[in-house]
CSV table of C-alpha atoms in Angstrom, one decimal:
chain,number,residue,atom,x,y,z
A,1,MET,CA,0.0,0.0,0.0
A,2,VAL,CA,2.7,2.5,0.9
A,3,TYR,CA,5.4,2.1,-1.7
A,4,GLU,CA,3.1,1.1,-4.6
A,5,ALA,CA,1.0,4.2,-3.9
A,6,GLY,CA,4.2,6.2,-4.1
A,7,ARG,CA,5.3,4.5,-7.3
A,8,SER,CA,1.9,5.2,-8.9
A,9,ILE,CA,2.4,8.9,-8.7
A,10,THR,CA,6.2,9.5,-8.7
A,11,GLY,CA,6.3,10.2,-12.4
A,12,PRO,CA,3.6,13.0,-12.4
A,13,TYR,CA,4.9,14.2,-9.0
A,14,LEU,CA,8.5,14.6,-10.3
A,15,PHE,CA,7.0,16.3,-13.4
A,16,TYR,CA,5.1,18.7,-11.1
A,17,LEU,CA,8.3,19.5,-9.3
A,18,GLY,CA,10.1,20.4,-12.5
A,19,ALA,CA,11.8,17.2,-13.7
A,20,THR,CA,12.0,16.3,-17.5
A,21,ALA,CA,11.0,12.9,-19.0
A,22,PHE,CA,14.7,11.9,-19.2
A,23,VAL,CA,15.2,12.8,-15.5
A,24,VAL,CA,12.1,10.8,-14.5
A,25,ALA,CA,13.3,7.8,-16.5
A,26,VAL,CA,16.8,8.0,-15.0
A,27,ILE,CA,15.5,8.4,-11.4
A,28,ALA,CA,13.1,5.5,-11.8
A,29,GLY,CA,15.7,3.3,-13.5
A,30,PHE,CA,18.5,4.1,-11.1
A,31,GLY,CA,16.2,3.5,-8.2
A,32,GLU,CA,15.4,0.1,-9.6
A,33,PHE,CA,19.0,-0.6,-10.4
A,34,ILE,CA,20.4,0.3,-6.9
A,35,GLY,CA,17.6,-1.7,-5.3
A,36,TYR,CA,18.4,-4.7,-7.3
A,37,ALA,CA,22.2,-4.3,-7.2
A,38,LEU,CA,22.2,-4.2,-3.4
A,39,ARG,CA,20.5,-7.6,-3.4
A,40,LEU,CA,23.8,-9.2,-4.6
A,41,LEU,CA,25.5,-8.2,-1.4
A,42,SER,CA,22.5,-8.5,1.0
A,43,GLY,CA,21.6,-12.0,-0.3
A,44,TYR,CA,25.2,-13.2,0.1
A,45,ILE,CA,25.5,-11.8,3.6
A,46,ALA,CA,22.1,-13.1,4.6
A,47,ASP,CA,23.2,-16.6,3.5
A,48,ARG,CA,26.5,-16.4,5.4
A,49,THR,CA,25.0,-15.1,8.6
A,50,GLY,CA,21.5,-16.6,8.5
A,51,SER,CA,20.1,-13.3,9.7
A,52,TYR,CA,17.2,-13.2,7.2
A,53,TRP,CA,14.8,-11.5,9.6
A,54,SER,CA,17.3,-8.7,10.3
A,55,PHE,CA,17.7,-7.8,6.7
A,56,ALA,CA,13.9,-8.0,6.2
A,57,ILE,CA,13.2,-5.7,9.1
A,58,ILE,CA,15.8,-3.0,8.2
A,59,GLY,CA,14.6,-3.0,4.6
A,60,TYR,CA,11.0,-2.6,5.5
A,61,LEU,CA,11.7,0.3,7.8
A,62,MET,CA,13.2,2.2,4.8
A,63,ILE,CA,9.7,2.3,3.2
A,64,GLY,CA,9.2,5.2,5.6
A,65,ALA,CA,10.9,7.4,2.9
A,66,ILE,CA,7.6,7.4,0.9
A,67,PRO,CA,5.5,9.3,3.6
A,68,LEU,CA,8.4,11.7,4.0
A,69,LEU,CA,7.8,12.9,0.4
A,70,VAL,CA,5.2,15.2,2.0
A,71,PHE,CA,8.2,17.4,2.8
A,72,ALA,CA,9.9,17.3,-0.6
A,73,HIS,CA,9.5,20.6,-2.4
A,74,ALA,CA,12.2,20.0,-5.1
A,75,TRP,CA,12.6,17.1,-7.5
A,76,GLU,CA,16.2,16.5,-6.2
A,77,ILE,CA,14.9,15.9,-2.6
A,78,ALA,CA,12.1,13.7,-3.9
A,79,ALA,CA,14.6,11.7,-6.0
A,80,ILE,CA,16.7,11.0,-2.9
A,81,LEU,CA,13.7,9.7,-1.0
A,82,ILE,CA,12.5,7.6,-3.9
A,83,ILE,CA,16.0,6.0,-4.3
A,84,LEU,CA,16.2,5.5,-0.5
A,85,GLU,CA,13.0,3.4,-0.6
A,86,ARG,CA,14.3,1.3,-3.5
A,87,MET,CA,17.6,0.7,-1.5
A,88,GLY,CA,15.4,-0.7,1.3
A,89,LYS,CA,13.8,-3.1,-1.1
A,90,GLY,CA,17.3,-4.2,-2.1
A,91,ILE,CA,18.3,-4.9,1.5
A,92,ARG,CA,15.2,-6.9,2.3
A,93,SER,CA,14.2,-8.7,-0.8
A,94,PRO,CA,16.7,-11.7,-0.9
A,95,ALA,CA,16.0,-12.4,2.7
A,96,LYS,CA,12.2,-12.0,2.3
A,97,ASP,CA,12.2,-14.3,-0.8
A,98,THR,CA,14.2,-16.9,1.0
A,99,ILE,CA,11.8,-16.8,4.0
A,100,LEU,CA,8.9,-17.1,1.5
A,101,SER,CA,10.5,-20.0,-0.4
A,102,HIS,CA,10.6,-22.0,2.8
A,103,ALA,CA,7.0,-21.2,3.6
A,104,ALA,CA,5.8,-22.0,0.1
A,105,HIS,CA,7.6,-25.4,-0.1
A,106,ARG,CA,4.7,-27.6,1.0
A,107,ILE,CA,2.1,-26.2,-1.4
A,108,GLY,CA,4.3,-25.6,-4.4
A,109,ARG,CA,6.7,-22.7,-5.1
A,110,GLY,CA,4.6,-21.3,-7.9
A,111,THR,CA,1.3,-21.4,-5.9
A,112,GLY,CA,3.0,-20.0,-2.8
A,113,PHE,CA,4.7,-17.1,-4.6
A,114,GLY,CA,1.4,-16.5,-6.5
A,115,ILE,CA,-0.6,-16.3,-3.3
A,116,HIS,CA,2.1,-13.9,-1.9
A,117,GLU,CA,2.0,-11.7,-5.0
A,118,ALA,CA,-1.9,-11.6,-4.9
A,119,MET,CA,-1.9,-10.6,-1.3
A,120,ASP,CA,0.8,-8.0,-2.0
A,121,GLN,CA,-1.4,-6.5,-4.6
A,122,ILE,CA,-4.3,-5.9,-2.3
A,123,GLY,CA,-2.2,-3.1,-0.8
A,124,ALA,CA,-0.9,-2.2,-4.2
A,125,VAL,CA,-4.5,-1.6,-5.4
A,126,ALA,CA,-5.7,0.1,-2.2
A,127,GLY,CA,-2.8,2.5,-2.0
A,128,PRO,CA,-3.1,4.2,-5.4
A,129,LEU,CA,-6.9,4.4,-5.0
A,130,ILE,CA,-6.5,6.2,-1.7
A,131,PHE,CA,-4.0,8.5,-3.3
A,132,ALA,CA,-6.3,9.2,-6.3
A,133,LEU,CA,-9.2,10.0,-3.9
A,134,SER,CA,-6.8,12.3,-1.9
A,135,ILE,CA,-5.9,14.2,-5.1
A,136,ALA,CA,-9.5,14.5,-6.1
A,137,VAL,CA,-10.4,15.9,-2.7
A,138,SER,CA,-7.4,18.1,-1.9
A,139,GLY,CA,-6.2,18.9,-5.4
A,140,GLY,CA,-2.6,18.2,-4.5
A,141,TYR,CA,-0.1,15.5,-3.5
A,142,GLN,CA,0.8,16.4,0.1
A,143,THR,CA,-2.3,14.9,1.8
A,144,GLY,CA,-1.8,11.6,0.0
A,145,PHE,CA,1.8,11.2,1.2
A,146,ALA,CA,0.8,12.1,4.7
A,147,LEU,CA,-2.0,9.5,4.8
A,148,LEU,CA,0.6,6.8,3.8
A,149,SER,CA,2.1,7.1,7.3
A,150,ILE,CA,-0.8,5.1,8.7
A,151,PRO,CA,-0.3,1.9,6.7
A,152,PHE,CA,3.5,2.3,7.3
A,153,ILE,CA,3.0,2.0,11.1
A,154,LEU,CA,0.7,-1.0,10.6
A,155,LEU,CA,3.3,-2.6,8.4
A,156,ILE,CA,6.0,-2.4,11.1
A,157,ILE,CA,3.6,-3.9,13.7
A,158,SER,CA,2.7,-6.8,11.4
A,159,LEU,CA,6.3,-7.4,10.5
A,160,LEU,CA,7.3,-7.8,14.2
A,161,ILE,CA,4.4,-10.2,14.8
A,162,ALA,CA,5.6,-12.3,11.8
A,163,TYR,CA,9.1,-12.4,13.3
A,164,ARG,CA,7.9,-13.5,16.7
A,165,THR,CA,5.7,-16.1,15.2
A,166,VAL,CA,8.4,-17.8,12.9
A,167,PRO,CA,11.8,-16.8,14.2
A,168,ASP,CA,13.4,-19.7,12.3
A,169,PRO,CA,12.1,-19.8,8.7
A,170,LEU,CA,14.1,-22.9,7.9
A,171,SER,CA,11.9,-24.9,10.3
A,172,LEU,CA,9.2,-24.6,7.7
A,173,GLU,CA,11.0,-26.9,5.3
A,174,ASP,CA,10.7,-30.7,5.4
A,175,ASP,CA,13.7,-32.5,7.0
A,176,SER,CA,14.4,-34.4,3.7
A,177,VAL,CA,14.7,-31.1,1.9
A,178,LYS,CA,17.1,-29.7,4.6
A,179,ARG,CA,19.4,-32.7,4.0
A,180,ASP,CA,19.3,-32.5,0.2
A,181,LEU,CA,21.4,-29.6,-1.0
A,182,ARG,CA,22.1,-31.0,-4.5
A,183,HIS,CA,19.4,-29.4,-6.5
A,184,ILE,CA,21.6,-27.9,-9.2
A,185,GLY,CA,25.1,-27.7,-10.5
A,186,LYS,CA,27.1,-24.5,-10.2
A,187,LEU,CA,25.2,-21.2,-10.1
A,188,PRO,CA,26.9,-19.7,-13.2
A,189,GLN,CA,25.6,-22.6,-15.3
A,190,LEU,CA,22.1,-21.6,-14.4
A,191,MET,CA,22.5,-17.9,-14.4
A,192,LEU,CA,24.0,-17.5,-17.9
A,193,PRO,CA,20.8,-18.5,-19.8
A,194,TYR,CA,18.4,-17.5,-17.0
A,195,GLY,CA,20.1,-14.1,-16.5
A,196,THR,CA,20.3,-13.4,-20.3
A,197,PHE,CA,16.5,-14.0,-20.6
A,198,THR,CA,15.9,-11.8,-17.6
A,199,VAL,CA,18.1,-8.9,-18.8
A,200,LEU,CA,16.7,-8.8,-22.3
A,201,THR,CA,13.1,-9.0,-21.0
A,202,MET,CA,13.6,-6.1,-18.6
A,203,ALA,CA,15.7,-4.0,-21.0
A,204,GLY,CA,12.5,-3.8,-23.1
A,205,PHE,CA,10.0,-3.2,-20.3
A,206,ALA,CA,9.1,0.4,-19.5
A,207,VAL,CA,8.9,1.5,-15.9
A,208,PHE,CA,5.5,2.8,-14.8
A,209,PRO,CA,6.7,6.3,-13.8
A,210,LEU,CA,7.6,7.0,-17.4
A,211,ILE,CA,4.4,5.4,-18.6
A,212,ALA,CA,2.5,7.7,-16.2
A,213,PHE,CA,4.6,10.7,-17.4
A,214,HIS,CA,3.5,9.9,-20.9
A,215,PHE,CA,-0.2,9.6,-19.8
A,216,SER,CA,0.1,13.0,-18.1
A,217,SER,CA,2.3,15.0,-20.5
A,218,ALA,CA,0.5,13.8,-23.6
A,219,SER,CA,-2.9,14.2,-22.0
A,220,VAL,CA,-3.8,10.5,-22.7
A,221,VAL,CA,-5.3,9.9,-19.3
A,222,PRO,CA,-6.6,12.6,-16.9
A,223,GLU,CA,-4.1,13.1,-14.1
A,224,ALA,CA,-6.5,12.2,-11.3
A,225,GLN,CA,-7.1,8.8,-13.1
A,226,ILE,CA,-3.4,7.9,-13.3
A,227,PRO,CA,-3.3,6.3,-9.8
A,228,ILE,CA,-6.5,4.4,-10.8
A,229,PHE,CA,-4.8,3.1,-13.9
A,230,TYR,CA,-1.9,1.9,-11.7
A,231,ALA,CA,-4.4,0.3,-9.3
A,232,ILE,CA,-5.9,-1.5,-12.3
A,233,ALA,CA,-2.4,-2.8,-13.3
A,234,MET,CA,-1.9,-4.0,-9.7
A,235,ALA,CA,-5.3,-5.7,-9.7
A,236,ALA,CA,-4.3,-7.5,-12.9
A,237,ASP,CA,-1.0,-8.4,-11.3
A,238,ALA,CA,-2.8,-10.0,-8.4
A,239,PHE,CA,-5.3,-11.9,-10.5
A,240,PHE,CA,-2.9,-13.3,-13.0
A,241,ALA,CA,-0.2,-14.1,-10.4
A,242,LEU,CA,-2.4,-16.8,-8.9
A,243,ILE,CA,-3.1,-18.3,-12.3
A,244,ILE,CA,0.5,-18.1,-13.5
A,245,GLY,CA,1.8,-19.6,-10.2
A,246,VAL,CA,-0.5,-22.7,-10.5
A,247,LEU,CA,0.4,-23.1,-14.1
A,248,TYR,CA,4.1,-23.1,-13.2
A,249,ASP,CA,3.6,-25.9,-10.6
A,250,ARG,CA,1.8,-27.9,-13.3
A,251,ILE,CA,3.9,-27.4,-16.4
A,252,GLY,CA,7.2,-25.9,-15.2
A,253,LEU,CA,9.6,-23.3,-16.8
A,254,GLY,CA,7.6,-23.2,-20.1
A,255,VAL,CA,5.4,-20.6,-18.4
A,256,LEU,CA,8.2,-18.1,-18.6
A,257,ILE,CA,7.5,-17.5,-22.3
A,258,ILE,CA,4.4,-15.6,-21.3
A,259,ILE,CA,6.5,-12.6,-20.2
A,260,PRO,CA,8.1,-11.6,-23.6
A,261,LEU,CA,4.9,-12.6,-25.5
A,262,VAL,CA,2.9,-10.1,-23.3
A,263,ASN,CA,5.5,-7.4,-23.4
A,264,ILE,CA,5.4,-7.1,-27.2
A,265,PRO,CA,1.7,-5.8,-27.3
A,266,ILE,CA,2.5,-3.6,-24.3
A,267,ALA,CA,5.2,-1.8,-26.3
A,268,LEU,CA,2.7,-1.3,-29.2
A,269,LEU,CA,0.0,0.1,-27.0
A,270,VAL,CA,1.4,1.9,-24.0
A,271,PHE,CA,2.8,5.0,-25.8
A,272,SER,CA,-0.2,5.5,-28.1
A,273,SER,CA,-2.5,8.6,-27.8
A,274,HIS,CA,-5.7,6.6,-27.2
A,275,TYR,CA,-7.3,6.2,-23.8
A,276,LEU,CA,-8.6,2.6,-24.4
A,277,PHE,CA,-5.2,1.5,-25.7
A,278,ALA,CA,-3.6,2.9,-22.5
A,279,LEU,CA,-6.1,1.0,-20.4
A,280,LEU,CA,-5.4,-2.3,-22.2
A,281,ALA,CA,-1.7,-1.6,-21.9
A,282,VAL,CA,-1.8,-1.2,-18.1
A,283,ILE,CA,-3.8,-4.5,-17.8
A,284,LEU,CA,-1.1,-6.3,-19.8
A,285,TRP,CA,1.6,-4.5,-17.8
A,286,GLY,CA,0.1,-5.9,-14.7
A,287,LEU,CA,0.0,-9.4,-16.2
A,288,SER,CA,3.7,-9.1,-17.1
A,289,MET,CA,4.6,-7.9,-13.6
A,290,GLY,CA,2.6,-10.8,-12.0
A,291,SER,CA,4.4,-13.3,-14.1
A,292,GLN,CA,7.8,-11.8,-13.3
A,293,GLU,CA,7.2,-11.7,-9.5
A,294,THR,CA,5.8,-15.2,-9.4
A,295,VAL,CA,7.5,-17.5,-11.9
A,296,LEU,CA,11.0,-16.0,-12.1
A,297,ARG,CA,11.3,-16.2,-8.3
A,298,ALA,CA,9.6,-19.6,-7.8
A,299,ALA,CA,11.7,-21.2,-10.5
A,300,LEU,CA,14.9,-19.9,-8.9
A,301,ALA,CA,13.9,-21.5,-5.6
A,302,ASP,CA,13.3,-24.8,-7.2
A,303,LEU,CA,16.7,-24.7,-9.0
A,304,THR,CA,18.9,-23.7,-6.1
A,305,SER,CA,20.0,-25.4,-2.9
A,306,LEU,CA,19.0,-24.1,0.5
A,307,SER,CA,22.5,-23.0,1.4
A,308,LYS,CA,22.8,-20.8,-1.8
A,309,ARG,CA,19.2,-19.5,-2.1
A,310,GLY,CA,19.8,-16.0,-0.8
A,311,THR,CA,22.9,-15.6,-3.0
A,312,ALA,CA,21.0,-16.9,-6.0
A,313,TYR,CA,18.2,-14.3,-5.4
A,314,GLY,CA,20.9,-11.6,-5.0
A,315,ILE,CA,22.5,-12.5,-8.4
A,316,PHE,CA,19.2,-12.8,-10.2
A,317,ASN,CA,17.8,-9.5,-8.8
A,318,THR,CA,21.0,-7.7,-9.7
A,319,LEU,CA,20.7,-8.8,-13.3
A,320,TYR,CA,17.0,-8.0,-13.3
A,321,GLY,CA,17.5,-4.5,-12.0
A,322,GLY,CA,20.6,-3.9,-14.2
A,323,GLY,CA,18.6,-4.8,-17.3
A,324,TRP,CA,15.7,-2.6,-16.2
A,325,PHE,CA,18.1,0.4,-15.4
A,326,ILE,CA,19.9,0.3,-18.7
A,327,GLY,CA,16.7,-0.2,-20.6
A,328,SER,CA,15.1,2.8,-18.7
A,329,ILE,CA,18.0,5.1,-19.8
A,330,ILE,CA,17.5,4.0,-23.4
A,331,VAL,CA,13.8,4.2,-23.2
A,332,GLY,CA,14.0,7.7,-21.7
A,333,LEU,CA,16.3,9.0,-24.4
A,334,LEU,CA,14.3,7.4,-27.2
A,335,TYR,CA,11.0,8.8,-25.8
A,336,GLU,CA,12.4,12.3,-26.2
A,337,PHE,CA,13.9,11.5,-29.6
A,338,ASP,CA,11.3,9.4,-31.5
A,339,ILE,CA,8.4,7.3,-30.1
A,340,GLY,CA,8.3,5.1,-33.2
A,341,ILE,CA,12.0,4.1,-32.7
A,342,LEU,CA,11.3,3.6,-29.0
A,343,ILE,CA,8.5,1.1,-29.8
A,344,GLY,CA,10.8,-0.7,-32.3
A,345,TYR,CA,13.5,-1.0,-29.6
A,346,LEU,CA,11.0,-2.4,-27.0
A,347,VAL,CA,9.8,-5.1,-29.5
A,348,LEU,CA,13.3,-6.0,-30.5
A,349,MET,CA,14.3,-6.7,-26.9
A,350,GLN,CA,11.4,-9.0,-26.4
A,351,VAL,CA,12.1,-10.9,-29.6
A,352,ALA,CA,15.7,-11.4,-28.4
A,353,ALA,CA,14.3,-12.6,-25.0
A,354,LEU,CA,12.3,-15.3,-26.9
A,355,ALA,CA,15.6,-16.5,-28.4
A,356,ALA,CA,17.1,-16.5,-24.9
A,357,PHE,CA,14.1,-18.5,-23.7
A,358,ALA,CA,14.9,-21.2,-26.3
A,359,TRP,CA,18.5,-21.3,-25.0
A,360,LEU,CA,17.3,-21.7,-21.4
A,361,THR,CA,14.9,-24.5,-22.2
A,362,ARG,CA,17.7,-26.4,-23.9
A,363,SER,CA,20.0,-25.9,-20.9
A,364,ILE,CA,17.6,-27.4,-18.4
A,365,SER,CA,17.1,-31.2,-18.5
A,366,PRO,CA,13.6,-32.8,-18.3
A,367,LYS,CA,14.4,-33.7,-14.7
A,368,ALA,CA,13.5,-30.6,-12.8
A,369,GLY,CA,16.5,-28.8,-11.3
A,370,GLU,CA,19.2,-30.6,-13.2
A,371,ILE,CA,21.5,-28.7,-15.5
A,372,VAL,CA,22.6,-30.4,-18.7
A,373,GLN,CA,26.3,-30.7,-18.5
């Protein structure tokens, strides 16, 4: 609720404070990159120390940067707070994903991550809707940011309850799984095709702040409706995450192909000047995000041993964020240069991702979790 409400409006808010499209794209992209790059270090340290809850709690506390945007009166200050929140996500995510992978073991990784993503999006839908109502009533952004302090306090309370309830996440795994640490070969063997697919997919996937910037600056969607559009994307994310998660548990890695196949029509629709195309694009954007958050993470848990899971999530998320950051810079430059070329670039990246998917499927043997040597 807190950080997704903030993300739904950061593009127009930065524009309101005087930032250009390029600046918005770079801030959003750098925020995603630093958030994902930090996971390489935090995941490794979490594995070495076993202090998964410590990393989770510190990272969630940093979400408090979003309500503090109420005090930002220059885009430079807002940028620092936005990036600080993303850093918090980088600190907590490998530990959180590791805890979740243990909890999801008994019902299926895909289903477990799908349920988590769906529950996550309840807040992601409610937050932007509350913010949209706040803008409609107050006519500005400040009231909305102030209201987000309430769910932030509730977040910290619920987090501490979760920690006290399950202080040892590994206890949620079966004893047989704890003893078997031979799920895969070396991490580089997995990460080369898996990482290539991830980087290409995300390099051609526009960040929502830039999409919202386009909706606002090109007058495609009324400004008060932009948070509602983000809420629609999050609702689609929640709905499709459950379906994609169950499909993954039934048919395996083949579900990954959905991501580039959905991203191609997004590229063709999202930068148009038509309201209905924009609406369809954000629904597909939510489908893509639900697939990324569910299948990419569930598959990684099934393909890595318990002792390396935090490290694997750190490497994966660094590649994920790096691809998104580089892509965001290119997308921001092309947006200001020529939208037609921008759309061509986005489609090209997804076609390349389909080729990487073919490489990935050839690298994984029919026996789940074994790398073909």
